[in-house]
Short mmCIF file of C-alpha atoms in Angstrom, two decimals:
data_model
loop_
_atom_site.label_atom_id
_atom_site.label_comp_id
_atom_site.label_asym_id
_atom_site.label_seq_id
_atom_site.Cartn_x
_atom_site.Cartn_y
_atom_site.Cartn_z
CA UNK A 613 47.58 -140.62 -153.23
CA UNK A 614 44.73 -142.74 -154.47
CA UNK A 615 42.32 -140.61 -156.63
CA UNK A 616 38.78 -141.17 -157.45
CA UNK A 617 37.58 -139.21 -160.48
CA UNK A 618 33.84 -138.40 -160.81
CA UNK A 619 32.78 -137.71 -164.34
CA UNK A 620 35.95 -139.77 -165.48
CA UNK A 621 34.95 -139.96 -169.20
CA UNK A 622 34.81 -136.12 -169.84
CA UNK A 623 37.25 -133.91 -170.97
CA UNK A 624 38.80 -132.96 -167.63
CA UNK A 625 38.46 -136.56 -166.17
CA UNK A 626 40.41 -137.73 -169.05
CA UNK A 627 43.06 -134.95 -168.59
CA UNK A 628 43.45 -136.24 -164.77
CA UNK A 629 43.62 -139.73 -165.83
CA UNK A 630 46.29 -138.89 -168.49
CA UNK A 631 48.42 -136.84 -166.13
CA UNK A 632 47.96 -138.43 -162.89
CA UNK A 633 51.34 -140.50 -162.82
CA UNK A 634 53.47 -137.46 -163.53
CA UNK A 635 51.63 -135.62 -160.85
CA UNK A 636 52.45 -138.10 -158.06
CA UNK A 637 48.90 -139.74 -158.17
CA UNK A 638 47.33 -142.82 -158.98
CA UNK A 639 43.71 -142.99 -160.34
CA UNK A 640 42.12 -145.91 -158.45
CA UNK A 641 38.48 -145.23 -159.29
CA UNK A 642 36.96 -143.69 -162.49
CA UNK A 643 33.22 -143.24 -161.85
CA UNK A 644 30.90 -142.75 -164.82
CA UNK A 645 27.04 -142.29 -164.99
CA UNK A 646 24.69 -145.23 -165.11
CA UNK A 647 24.15 -144.73 -168.92
CA UNK A 648 27.78 -144.29 -169.99
CA UNK A 649 28.94 -146.31 -172.92
CA UNK A 650 32.45 -146.45 -171.35
CA UNK A 651 31.36 -148.53 -168.18
CA UNK A 652 33.63 -151.56 -167.78
CA UNK A 653 36.35 -150.27 -170.20
CA UNK A 654 39.82 -149.93 -168.87
CA UNK A 655 40.78 -146.44 -168.27
CA UNK A 656 44.31 -147.27 -169.86
CA UNK A 657 43.48 -149.19 -173.03
CA UNK A 658 47.18 -150.88 -173.00
CA UNK A 659 46.65 -152.32 -169.59
CA UNK A 660 43.23 -154.04 -170.00
CA UNK A 661 44.12 -156.99 -167.84
CA UNK A 662 45.13 -155.54 -164.73
CA UNK A 663 44.15 -151.78 -165.07
CA UNK A 664 41.42 -149.86 -163.45
CA UNK A 665 38.02 -149.83 -165.28
CA UNK A 666 35.26 -147.21 -165.53
CA UNK A 667 32.73 -148.24 -162.84
CA UNK A 668 29.55 -146.93 -161.33
CA UNK A 669 29.47 -145.09 -158.05
CA UNK A 670 27.82 -147.79 -155.98
CA UNK A 671 30.66 -150.11 -156.89
CA UNK A 672 33.37 -147.93 -155.27
CA UNK A 673 34.99 -149.33 -151.97
CA UNK A 674 36.10 -147.08 -149.05
CA UNK A 675 39.69 -148.38 -149.21
CA UNK A 676 39.91 -147.85 -152.94
CA UNK A 677 40.14 -143.83 -152.75
CA UNK A 678 41.98 -141.26 -150.67
CA UNK A 679 40.17 -138.23 -152.39
CA UNK A 680 37.58 -137.66 -154.98
CA UNK A 681 37.65 -135.10 -157.59
CA UNK A 682 34.40 -134.19 -159.03
CA UNK A 683 34.43 -133.16 -162.89
CA UNK A 684 30.87 -134.28 -163.53
CA UNK A 685 27.67 -132.29 -164.29
CA UNK A 686 25.73 -130.05 -161.80
CA UNK A 687 22.94 -132.41 -161.50
CA UNK A 688 25.19 -135.22 -160.16
CA UNK A 689 26.48 -132.89 -157.15
CA UNK A 690 23.87 -134.21 -154.65
CA UNK A 691 24.74 -137.76 -155.31
CA UNK A 692 28.51 -137.22 -155.50
CA UNK A 693 28.47 -135.48 -152.02
CA UNK A 694 26.32 -138.36 -150.78
CA UNK A 695 28.99 -140.90 -152.07
CA UNK A 696 31.88 -138.93 -150.54
CA UNK A 697 30.14 -138.93 -147.31
CA UNK A 698 29.31 -142.59 -147.21
CA UNK A 699 32.89 -143.58 -148.09
CA UNK A 700 34.15 -140.88 -145.67
CA UNK A 701 36.46 -139.38 -148.52
CA UNK A 702 37.21 -135.84 -148.94
CA UNK A 703 35.82 -134.38 -152.18
CA UNK A 704 37.33 -131.65 -154.59
CA UNK A 705 34.32 -130.16 -156.62
CA UNK A 706 35.27 -128.70 -159.90
CA UNK A 707 31.86 -128.66 -161.57
CA UNK A 708 30.70 -125.18 -163.00
CA UNK A 709 27.16 -123.96 -163.33
CA UNK A 710 26.01 -124.65 -159.87
CA UNK A 711 22.75 -123.06 -158.61
CA UNK A 712 22.58 -120.97 -155.33
CA UNK A 713 20.89 -124.00 -153.83
CA UNK A 714 23.79 -126.26 -154.83
CA UNK A 715 26.31 -123.69 -153.21
CA UNK A 716 24.10 -123.84 -150.08
CA UNK A 717 24.43 -127.75 -150.39
CA UNK A 718 28.28 -127.34 -150.40
CA UNK A 719 28.31 -125.28 -147.38
CA UNK A 720 26.11 -127.83 -145.45
CA UNK A 721 28.22 -130.56 -146.67
CA UNK A 722 31.43 -128.79 -145.24
CA UNK A 723 30.01 -128.95 -141.80
CA UNK A 724 30.78 -132.70 -141.71
CA UNK A 725 33.54 -133.38 -144.13
CA UNK A 726 36.42 -131.81 -146.12
CA UNK A 727 35.17 -130.19 -149.27
CA UNK A 728 36.88 -127.88 -151.70
CA UNK A 729 35.07 -126.02 -154.30
CA UNK A 730 36.78 -124.56 -157.45
CA UNK A 731 35.03 -123.27 -160.57
CA UNK A 732 38.35 -123.30 -162.05
CA UNK A 733 41.48 -125.25 -160.52
CA UNK A 734 44.17 -123.09 -162.34
CA UNK A 735 46.54 -121.60 -159.89
CA UNK A 736 46.73 -118.72 -162.23
CA UNK A 737 42.90 -118.04 -162.13
CA UNK A 738 43.05 -118.08 -158.13
CA UNK A 739 45.62 -115.30 -158.20
CA UNK A 740 43.65 -113.26 -160.92
CA UNK A 741 40.78 -113.28 -158.71
CA UNK A 742 42.87 -111.55 -155.94
CA UNK A 743 44.16 -109.06 -158.53
CA UNK A 744 40.63 -108.48 -159.74
CA UNK A 745 39.26 -107.62 -156.26
CA UNK A 746 42.29 -105.36 -155.45
CA UNK A 747 41.89 -103.44 -158.91
CA UNK A 748 38.09 -103.09 -158.34
CA UNK A 749 38.56 -101.79 -154.91
CA UNK A 750 41.37 -99.25 -155.94
CA UNK A 751 39.60 -97.95 -158.92
CA UNK A 752 36.01 -97.82 -157.83
CA UNK A 753 34.87 -95.44 -160.78
CA UNK A 754 36.14 -97.63 -163.68
CA UNK A 755 33.75 -99.80 -166.03
CA UNK A 756 34.15 -103.43 -165.68
CA UNK A 757 33.72 -105.82 -168.54
CA UNK A 758 34.58 -109.61 -168.36
CA UNK A 759 35.41 -111.26 -171.57
CA UNK A 760 35.47 -115.10 -171.72
CA UNK A 761 36.06 -117.62 -174.62
CA UNK A 762 35.77 -121.41 -174.70
CA UNK A 763 35.05 -124.50 -177.08
CA UNK A 764 32.01 -124.77 -178.85
CA UNK A 765 30.68 -127.63 -176.72
CA UNK A 766 30.88 -125.80 -173.36
CA UNK A 767 27.20 -125.84 -171.62
CA UNK A 768 27.19 -122.70 -169.43
CA UNK A 769 27.68 -118.96 -170.51
CA UNK A 770 29.08 -117.06 -168.98
CA UNK A 771 31.50 -119.58 -167.66
CA UNK A 772 31.79 -120.37 -164.01
CA UNK A 773 35.17 -118.85 -163.99
CA UNK A 774 33.82 -115.75 -165.65
CA UNK A 775 31.10 -115.46 -162.75
CA UNK A 776 33.61 -115.88 -159.91
CA UNK A 777 35.85 -113.17 -161.41
CA UNK A 778 32.56 -111.15 -161.65
CA UNK A 779 32.15 -111.87 -157.82
CA UNK A 780 35.58 -110.89 -157.10
CA UNK A 781 35.22 -107.46 -158.87
CA UNK A 782 31.90 -106.92 -157.01
CA UNK A 783 33.40 -107.94 -153.51
CA UNK A 784 36.16 -105.32 -154.21
CA UNK A 785 33.40 -102.68 -154.42
CA UNK A 786 31.54 -104.09 -151.31
CA UNK A 787 28.66 -105.58 -153.27
CA UNK A 788 27.31 -108.75 -154.49
CA UNK A 789 27.41 -109.59 -158.20
CA UNK A 790 23.74 -109.91 -158.22
CA UNK A 791 23.55 -106.22 -157.36
CA UNK A 792 26.00 -105.17 -160.26
CA UNK A 793 25.65 -107.80 -162.97
CA UNK A 794 24.63 -106.30 -166.31
CA UNK A 795 24.40 -109.91 -167.72
CA UNK A 796 25.89 -111.01 -171.26
CA UNK A 797 26.49 -107.90 -173.18
CA UNK A 798 23.99 -107.06 -175.99
CA UNK A 799 22.58 -103.79 -177.24
CA UNK A 800 21.76 -100.79 -175.13
CA UNK A 801 23.42 -98.28 -172.77
CA UNK A 802 25.16 -99.93 -169.85
CA UNK A 803 24.23 -98.86 -166.22
CA UNK A 804 27.01 -97.06 -164.42
CA UNK A 805 28.83 -99.38 -161.93
CA UNK A 806 27.51 -102.50 -163.70
CA UNK A 807 29.70 -105.45 -164.47
CA UNK A 808 29.18 -106.83 -168.14
CA UNK A 809 30.06 -110.07 -169.60
CA UNK A 810 31.03 -111.06 -173.21
CA UNK A 811 31.10 -114.58 -174.34
CA UNK A 812 32.66 -116.43 -177.24
CA UNK A 813 32.15 -120.30 -178.08
CA UNK A 814 34.04 -121.57 -180.84
CA UNK A 815 36.06 -124.51 -182.00
CA UNK A 816 38.46 -125.98 -179.56
CA UNK A 817 39.34 -122.91 -177.31
CA UNK A 818 40.32 -124.23 -173.73
CA UNK A 819 39.82 -121.13 -171.65
CA UNK A 820 40.48 -117.49 -171.99
CA UNK A 821 39.42 -114.70 -169.53
CA UNK A 822 40.08 -110.99 -169.42
CA UNK A 823 38.67 -108.43 -166.92
CA UNK A 824 39.00 -104.93 -168.34
CA UNK A 825 38.86 -101.92 -166.16
CA UNK A 826 38.21 -98.81 -168.23
CA UNK A 827 37.56 -95.11 -167.68
CA UNK A 828 38.28 -92.24 -170.29
CA UNK A 829 41.79 -92.19 -171.43
CA UNK A 830 42.98 -95.39 -169.64
CA UNK A 831 42.38 -98.97 -169.20
CA UNK A 832 43.79 -102.01 -167.29
CA UNK A 833 43.31 -105.54 -168.74
CA UNK A 834 44.02 -108.55 -166.51
CA UNK A 835 44.14 -111.74 -168.76
CA UNK A 836 44.63 -115.50 -168.33
CA UNK A 837 44.76 -117.91 -171.15
CA UNK A 838 45.18 -121.71 -171.00
CA UNK A 839 46.55 -123.66 -173.75
CA UNK A 840 46.58 -127.19 -172.33
CA UNK A 841 44.09 -128.71 -169.93
CA UNK A 842 47.00 -130.26 -167.91
CA UNK A 843 47.11 -126.87 -166.13
CA UNK A 844 43.45 -127.76 -164.56
CA UNK A 845 44.41 -131.38 -163.94
CA UNK A 846 47.74 -130.41 -161.99
CA UNK A 847 45.65 -127.88 -159.89
CA UNK A 848 42.87 -130.21 -159.27
CA UNK A 849 45.46 -132.92 -157.99
CA UNK A 850 47.33 -130.33 -155.88
CA UNK A 851 43.93 -129.23 -154.21
CA UNK A 852 43.24 -133.01 -153.60
CA UNK A 853 46.82 -133.58 -152.07
CA UNK A 854 46.06 -130.55 -149.76
CA UNK A 855 42.52 -131.35 -148.88
CA UNK A 856 43.08 -135.05 -147.84
CA UNK A 857 44.70 -133.83 -144.66
CA UNK A 858 42.28 -131.06 -143.66
CA UNK A 859 39.51 -131.20 -141.05
CA UNK A 860 35.87 -130.75 -142.06
CA UNK A 861 35.11 -127.37 -143.72
CA UNK A 862 34.17 -125.82 -147.08
CA UNK A 863 37.56 -124.46 -148.70
CA UNK A 864 38.77 -122.72 -151.82
CA UNK A 865 41.76 -122.86 -153.93
CA UNK A 866 42.75 -119.49 -152.12
CA UNK A 867 42.63 -121.48 -148.83
CA UNK A 868 44.95 -124.07 -150.53
CA UNK A 869 47.51 -121.60 -151.62
CA UNK A 870 47.37 -119.71 -148.15
CA UNK A 871 46.81 -116.47 -150.04
CA UNK A 872 45.48 -114.64 -147.05
CA UNK A 873 48.94 -115.48 -145.16
CA UNK A 874 50.83 -114.41 -148.08
CA UNK A 875 49.13 -111.08 -148.48
CA UNK A 876 49.71 -110.26 -144.75
CA UNK A 877 53.46 -111.02 -145.06
CA UNK A 878 53.50 -108.62 -148.17
CA UNK A 879 51.64 -105.86 -146.43
#
């Protein structure tokens, strides 16, 4: 599989590049922004003569890529969708911190191309979302608090993953997160039934999320921790491999894992 990486010089772009060969994929296009200092450099320094180099979006050719993985910034989303459409290449979007308008843009794009959105490409997080929704539905009277911790350079807070976990909890109670969110926790008495968020930004923490369900005398904690970004790279490549064979539509990691089918089989 020929992979094009959007936001190739960032942490996750570099993680995919470093692990692609062991994931049965080849990075054939590494796209960076117009102002990037990495432009023109080889993505693998030891193969400078024949290797792929960091390039701009306008330089990518249709035959160069089977599927794009987007690990860039939210402000690049519209241009990245336009690039994928122009080249007729499926797009896996892994950018967090998207606005409601940008989610609408993803849905519109899915009408004419295969596109998969994943705020977190970890298979474990995808499973956690299902467990959170089930627990919220089964325990409607518990307080819900979502704790998340990331490295000190992370831009959005709460994280995109924490938000989708909140959305899963709200869905379990038949609500939208906007109806239940208490925001990032501070001082003051919490509203009954609200979903609170607690955020840590420190050092080189890759990603930790815990969803706490509590009522007097008992609590349940569902936790996911990442110690290596290879986990996200593996999930993104797995999603890309699946997406390249799908028809137009907006998909999720749960679709890729066929979780609805698995749940029906279990029930």
